[in-house]
Amino acid sequence: MSAPSTTLQGTPRHVAIIMDGNGRWAARRRRPRMIGHRAGARAVNLCIDFCLERGVGALTLFAFSSENWGRPADEVGALMKLFLNALDREVDELHRRGVRVRFIGERGRFDAGIVARMDAAERLTADNAGLALSIAASYGGRQDIAAAARALAVEVAEGRMRPQDIDETAMARHMALADLPPPDLFIRTGGDLRISNFLLWQLAYTELWFTDLLWPDLDAATLQRAFDDFAARERRFGLTGGQVASEPTTDTNAP
Ligand code: IPE
Ligand code: IPE
Ligand code: MG
């Protein structure tokens, strides 16, 4: 029999979510996929509200992956329009609520109009101390790791860094979200049990939670279930149960 855990988790400091299932939500209603993406926008707001109410420090949402550019042109085009409208509609309200917005991913692949709105949203909300909301758009975990390796290579080439000094801490410094603690809780809707090139580096010791619910159907009760399950987990970070029972532990890559 294992000893009762004395290291139960509280509220996650950082939640990372793959918002999946919009297309299937629409297909079940015999509607175009885009209707599902539009319905998904409501779930984004619900999720932000939930995190604000619970005092979560950081929320990272996977909105569009590097690989999603390969979808049919009409779907990509419609998603871009939706993205632009959402930025126009939501940013002022997010600012009013103290949310700090930022985007991670390859920004250069978006149209100038979207890039300008992303930049403006980040500038407007930069000094907010509330929820740190990161939107992963044109984001890929492999690309994130490659970019960090590239940045370190430049430091070496310029003589600011020695190859033998490249370690996990140096890599972590150059990864997206470097200033935040790594995600405590990962949630994926839509029923698939995979990471799909989301935050590969940052999720090393994240607690994973999956639901069959499709993203547009997300509700507060489901998020609460994820938080409750998280709270009941014992995180060991490679140590023994006995060790973590006597001393609280964290991810060694936490800033
Ligand atoms: C997630 O929903 C949104 C994006 C990837 C942009 P999907 O569009 O992947 O929905 P399914 O997985 O096809 O149902
Ligand atoms: C992951 O969902 C990306 C986003 C939710 C933005 P996908 O629908 O692209 O993932 P796969 O293709 O099912 O792995
Ligand atoms: Mg999908």
Short mmCIF file of C-alpha atoms and ligand atoms in Angstrom, two decimals:
data_model
loop_
_atom_site.label_atom_id
_atom_site.label_comp_id
_atom_site.label_asym_id
_atom_site.label_seq_id
_atom_site.Cartn_x
_atom_site.Cartn_y
_atom_site.Cartn_z
CA MET A 1 0.00 0.00 0.00
CA SER A 2 1.43 3.41 -0.88
CA ALA A 3 1.59 6.16 1.71
CA PRO A 4 -1.02 8.90 1.41
CA SER A 5 0.37 11.76 -0.63
CA THR A 6 1.17 14.90 1.30
CA THR A 7 2.06 16.81 -1.85
CA LEU A 8 -1.32 17.48 -3.37
CA GLN A 9 -1.31 20.27 -5.90
CA GLY A 10 -3.25 23.49 -5.58
CA THR A 11 -4.41 25.59 -8.50
CA PRO A 12 -2.13 25.20 -11.53
CA ARG A 13 0.04 28.28 -12.06
CA HIS A 14 0.20 27.73 -15.80
CA VAL A 15 -2.38 25.90 -17.94
CA ALA A 16 -1.70 24.97 -21.60
CA ILE A 17 -4.55 23.87 -23.83
CA ILE A 18 -4.92 22.24 -27.25
CA MET A 19 -8.31 23.50 -28.40
CA ASP A 20 -9.27 20.63 -30.69
CA GLY A 21 -12.49 19.33 -32.22
CA ASN A 22 -14.02 22.34 -33.97
CA GLY A 23 -14.27 20.59 -37.34
CA ARG A 24 -15.93 17.48 -35.90
CA TRP A 25 -18.33 19.64 -33.88
CA ALA A 26 -19.50 21.24 -37.14
CA ALA A 27 -19.55 17.93 -39.05
CA ARG A 28 -21.90 16.44 -36.46
CA ARG A 29 -24.29 19.25 -37.26
CA ARG A 30 -23.74 18.83 -41.01
CA ARG A 31 -22.32 22.33 -41.12
CA PRO A 32 -19.09 23.65 -42.71
CA ARG A 33 -15.97 23.33 -40.55
CA MET A 34 -15.81 27.11 -40.21
CA ILE A 35 -19.00 27.11 -38.14
CA GLY A 36 -17.11 24.97 -35.64
CA HIS A 37 -14.21 27.40 -35.50
CA ARG A 38 -16.63 30.25 -34.86
CA ALA A 39 -18.34 28.30 -32.09
CA GLY A 40 -14.90 27.62 -30.64
CA ALA A 41 -14.38 31.33 -29.98
CA ARG A 42 -17.01 31.18 -27.21
CA ALA A 43 -15.05 28.44 -25.48
CA VAL A 44 -11.91 30.60 -25.55
CA ASN A 45 -13.72 33.31 -23.58
CA LEU A 46 -15.12 30.78 -21.14
CA CYS A 47 -11.65 29.43 -20.55
CA ILE A 48 -10.13 32.87 -19.96
CA ASP A 49 -12.96 33.73 -17.52
CA PHE A 50 -12.38 30.48 -15.65
CA CYS A 51 -8.65 31.12 -15.30
CA LEU A 52 -9.21 34.72 -14.17
CA GLU A 53 -11.69 33.55 -11.53
CA ARG A 54 -9.37 30.83 -10.24
CA GLY A 55 -6.31 33.08 -10.11
CA VAL A 56 -4.33 31.07 -12.66
CA GLY A 57 -1.17 33.01 -13.51
CA ALA A 58 -0.68 31.91 -17.11
CA LEU A 59 -2.82 30.40 -19.84
CA THR A 60 -1.37 29.25 -23.16
CA LEU A 61 -3.77 28.36 -25.96
CA PHE A 62 -2.85 26.46 -29.13
CA ALA A 63 -4.80 28.29 -31.84
CA PHE A 64 -2.97 27.35 -35.04
CA SER A 65 -0.04 25.01 -35.58
CA SER A 66 2.83 25.23 -38.05
CA GLU A 67 1.27 22.19 -39.73
CA ASN A 68 -2.22 23.77 -39.92
CA TRP A 69 -0.94 25.95 -42.81
CA GLY A 70 -1.27 22.78 -44.89
CA ARG A 71 -5.07 22.72 -44.57
CA PRO A 72 -7.25 23.63 -47.58
CA ALA A 73 -6.78 27.27 -48.58
CA ASP A 74 -10.40 28.22 -47.88
CA GLU A 75 -10.20 26.93 -44.31
CA VAL A 76 -6.89 28.71 -43.67
CA GLY A 77 -8.29 31.92 -45.18
CA ALA A 78 -11.44 31.76 -43.08
CA LEU A 79 -9.42 31.06 -39.93
CA MET A 80 -7.27 34.13 -40.62
CA LYS A 81 -10.37 36.26 -40.96
CA LEU A 82 -11.75 34.86 -37.73
CA PHE A 83 -8.45 35.52 -36.02
CA LEU A 84 -8.40 39.12 -37.23
CA ASN A 85 -11.99 39.74 -36.12
CA ALA A 86 -11.32 38.19 -32.72
CA LEU A 87 -8.33 40.47 -32.21
CA ASP A 88 -10.41 43.52 -33.10
CA ARG A 89 -13.27 42.43 -30.88
CA GLU A 90 -11.57 41.07 -27.76
CA VAL A 91 -8.31 42.89 -27.09
CA ASP A 92 -9.75 46.02 -25.43
CA GLU A 93 -11.84 43.91 -23.07
CA LEU A 94 -8.85 41.71 -22.22
CA HIS A 95 -6.85 44.84 -21.48
CA ARG A 96 -9.61 46.17 -19.23
CA ARG A 97 -9.49 42.93 -17.29
CA GLY A 98 -5.76 43.14 -16.73
CA VAL A 99 -4.78 40.35 -19.12
CA ARG A 100 -1.31 40.47 -20.69
CA VAL A 101 -1.56 39.12 -24.22
CA ARG A 102 1.27 37.72 -26.28
CA PHE A 103 1.70 35.53 -29.33
CA ILE A 104 4.22 32.75 -29.81
CA GLY A 105 5.07 31.18 -33.15
CA GLU A 106 6.31 32.30 -36.55
CA ARG A 107 4.67 35.68 -36.82
CA GLY A 108 6.23 36.44 -40.18
CA ARG A 109 3.99 33.90 -41.89
CA PHE A 110 0.85 35.98 -41.20
CA ASP A 111 -0.45 38.86 -43.32
CA ALA A 112 0.71 42.33 -42.37
CA GLY A 113 -2.75 43.26 -41.03
CA ILE A 114 -2.74 40.41 -38.54
CA VAL A 115 0.88 41.03 -37.51
CA ALA A 116 0.08 44.69 -36.87
CA ARG A 117 -2.84 43.72 -34.63
CA MET A 118 -0.75 41.16 -32.76
CA ASP A 119 1.97 43.76 -32.15
CA ALA A 120 -0.62 46.33 -31.05
CA ALA A 121 -2.30 43.88 -28.64
CA GLU A 122 1.05 43.01 -27.07
CA ARG A 123 2.03 46.67 -26.74
CA LEU A 124 -1.33 47.68 -25.25
CA THR A 125 -1.34 44.94 -22.61
CA ALA A 126 2.41 44.67 -21.92
CA ASP A 127 2.25 46.20 -18.44
CA ASN A 128 -0.79 44.27 -17.22
CA ALA A 129 -0.11 42.16 -14.17
CA GLY A 130 -3.12 39.84 -14.41
CA LEU A 131 -3.40 36.61 -16.36
CA ALA A 132 -0.53 36.05 -18.84
CA LEU A 133 -2.38 34.87 -21.94
CA SER A 134 -0.19 33.39 -24.67
CA ILE A 135 -1.69 32.48 -28.00
CA ALA A 136 0.31 29.92 -29.96
CA ALA A 137 -0.29 30.76 -33.61
CA SER A 138 1.80 29.35 -36.45
CA TYR A 139 3.54 27.62 -33.57
CA GLY A 140 5.40 24.32 -33.58
CA GLY A 141 7.34 22.80 -30.70
CA ARG A 142 10.10 21.51 -32.96
CA GLN A 143 10.42 24.92 -34.60
CA ASP A 144 10.63 26.48 -31.10
CA ILE A 145 13.51 24.14 -30.15
CA ALA A 146 15.26 24.75 -33.49
CA ALA A 147 14.98 28.52 -32.98
CA ALA A 148 16.58 28.22 -29.53
CA ALA A 149 19.42 26.12 -30.97
CA ARG A 150 19.89 28.73 -33.71
CA ALA A 151 20.04 31.57 -31.18
CA LEU A 152 22.70 29.74 -29.18
CA ALA A 153 24.66 29.01 -32.36
CA VAL A 154 24.72 32.76 -33.06
CA GLU A 155 26.01 33.43 -29.52
CA VAL A 156 28.78 30.87 -30.07
CA ALA A 157 29.65 32.28 -33.50
CA GLU A 158 29.90 35.77 -32.00
CA GLY A 159 32.10 34.51 -29.16
CA ARG A 160 29.56 35.24 -26.43
CA MET A 161 29.07 31.60 -25.52
CA ARG A 162 31.22 28.45 -25.46
CA PRO A 163 29.76 25.19 -26.87
CA GLN A 164 30.58 23.40 -23.61
CA ASP A 165 28.40 25.89 -21.72
CA ILE A 166 25.27 24.98 -23.70
CA ASP A 167 23.02 23.20 -21.25
CA GLU A 168 19.31 22.95 -20.43
CA THR A 169 19.29 26.33 -18.72
CA ALA A 170 20.82 28.01 -21.77
CA MET A 171 18.29 26.33 -24.07
CA ALA A 172 15.38 27.19 -21.77
CA ARG A 173 16.41 30.85 -21.89
CA HIS A 174 15.71 30.93 -25.63
CA MET A 175 12.49 28.92 -25.72
CA ALA A 176 9.05 30.54 -26.05
CA LEU A 177 7.52 31.43 -22.66
CA ALA A 178 10.99 31.45 -21.06
CA ASP A 179 9.82 33.94 -18.43
CA LEU A 180 6.94 31.75 -17.22
CA PRO A 181 6.98 28.62 -15.10
CA PRO A 182 6.49 25.58 -17.36
CA PRO A 183 2.83 24.51 -17.71
CA ASP A 184 1.58 22.59 -14.67
CA LEU A 185 -1.51 21.31 -16.45
CA PHE A 186 -2.03 20.43 -20.12
CA ILE A 187 -5.57 19.95 -21.40
CA ARG A 188 -6.60 18.62 -24.81
CA THR A 189 -10.19 18.46 -25.97
CA GLY A 190 -11.40 16.45 -28.95
CA GLY A 191 -10.50 12.96 -27.76
CA ASP A 192 -7.08 12.50 -29.38
CA LEU A 193 -4.28 11.44 -27.07
CA ARG A 194 -1.34 13.32 -28.52
CA ILE A 195 0.72 16.51 -28.22
CA SER A 196 0.60 17.45 -31.96
CA ASN A 197 3.85 19.46 -31.83
CA PHE A 198 2.65 21.81 -29.06
CA LEU A 199 5.12 22.90 -26.36
CA LEU A 200 7.50 19.92 -26.65
CA TRP A 201 10.25 21.33 -24.45
CA GLN A 202 8.02 23.06 -21.92
CA LEU A 203 5.73 20.06 -21.31
CA ALA A 204 8.52 17.78 -20.00
CA TYR A 205 6.93 17.43 -16.53
CA THR A 206 3.46 18.82 -17.18
CA GLU A 207 0.44 16.82 -15.96
CA LEU A 208 -1.57 15.73 -19.02
CA TRP A 209 -5.38 15.69 -19.09
CA PHE A 210 -7.58 14.67 -22.02
CA THR A 211 -11.30 14.84 -22.67
CA ASP A 212 -13.50 13.56 -25.52
CA LEU A 213 -15.51 16.76 -25.34
CA LEU A 214 -15.15 18.84 -28.52
CA TRP A 215 -13.72 22.32 -28.00
CA PRO A 216 -16.93 24.32 -28.77
CA ASP A 217 -18.74 22.23 -26.11
CA LEU A 218 -16.28 23.15 -23.37
CA ASP A 219 -17.92 24.19 -20.10
CA ALA A 220 -16.76 25.30 -16.66
CA ALA A 221 -17.64 21.92 -15.13
CA THR A 222 -15.16 20.18 -17.43
CA LEU A 223 -12.41 22.65 -16.62
CA GLN A 224 -13.18 22.19 -12.93
CA ARG A 225 -12.82 18.41 -13.38
CA ALA A 226 -9.41 18.91 -14.98
CA PHE A 227 -8.34 21.19 -12.10
CA ASP A 228 -9.65 18.72 -9.49
CA ASP A 229 -7.81 15.80 -11.11
CA PHE A 230 -4.67 17.92 -11.25
CA ALA A 231 -5.01 18.78 -7.58
CA ALA A 232 -5.10 15.09 -6.66
CA ARG A 233 -1.95 14.14 -8.56
CA GLU A 234 1.45 13.55 -7.02
CA ARG A 235 4.21 15.15 -9.07
CA ARG A 236 7.56 13.51 -8.50
CA PHE A 237 9.88 15.09 -11.09
CA GLY A 238 11.94 11.91 -11.19
CA LEU A 239 12.29 11.62 -7.41
CA THR A 240 10.73 9.01 -5.14
CA GLY A 241 7.35 9.38 -3.50
CA GLY A 242 9.09 9.53 -0.12
CA GLN A 243 11.31 12.39 -1.21
CA VAL A 244 8.52 14.57 -2.54
CA ALA A 245 6.39 13.88 0.55
CA SER A 246 9.04 15.51 2.75
CA GLU A 247 9.88 18.44 0.51
CA PRO A 248 7.95 20.32 -2.19
CA THR A 249 9.55 19.98 -5.62
CA THR A 250 9.28 21.82 -8.91
CA ASP A 251 10.37 21.44 -12.50
CA THR A 252 14.09 22.20 -12.57
CA ASN A 253 13.51 24.41 -15.61
CA ALA A 254 11.17 26.76 -13.75
CA PRO A 255 12.45 30.35 -13.91
C1 IPE B 1 -8.93 22.82 -33.79
O1 IPE B 1 -10.03 22.17 -34.36
C2 IPE B 1 -8.71 24.18 -34.40
C3 IPE B 1 -7.54 24.26 -35.28
C4 IPE B 1 -6.65 23.32 -35.48
C5 IPE B 1 -7.37 25.50 -36.00
P1 IPE B 1 -9.89 21.29 -35.67
O2 IPE B 1 -10.14 22.16 -36.84
O3 IPE B 1 -8.60 20.56 -35.69
O4 IPE B 1 -11.10 20.28 -35.47
P2 IPE B 1 -11.10 18.74 -35.81
O5 IPE B 1 -9.96 18.11 -35.06
O6 IPE B 1 -10.95 18.61 -37.28
O7 IPE B 1 -12.42 18.27 -35.30
C1 IPE B 2 -3.63 20.72 -32.89
O1 IPE B 2 -4.78 20.22 -33.48
C2 IPE B 2 -3.46 22.17 -33.23
C3 IPE B 2 -4.47 23.10 -32.69
C4 IPE B 2 -5.49 22.79 -31.95
C5 IPE B 2 -4.27 24.45 -33.02
P1 IPE B 2 -4.74 19.45 -34.87
O2 IPE B 2 -6.13 19.16 -35.21
O3 IPE B 2 -3.95 20.22 -35.85
O4 IPE B 2 -3.92 18.13 -34.49
P2 IPE B 2 -3.88 16.71 -35.20
O5 IPE B 2 -3.67 16.95 -36.67
O6 IPE B 2 -5.17 16.03 -34.94
O7 IPE B 2 -2.75 16.00 -34.55
MG MG B 3 -8.04 18.78 -34.95
#
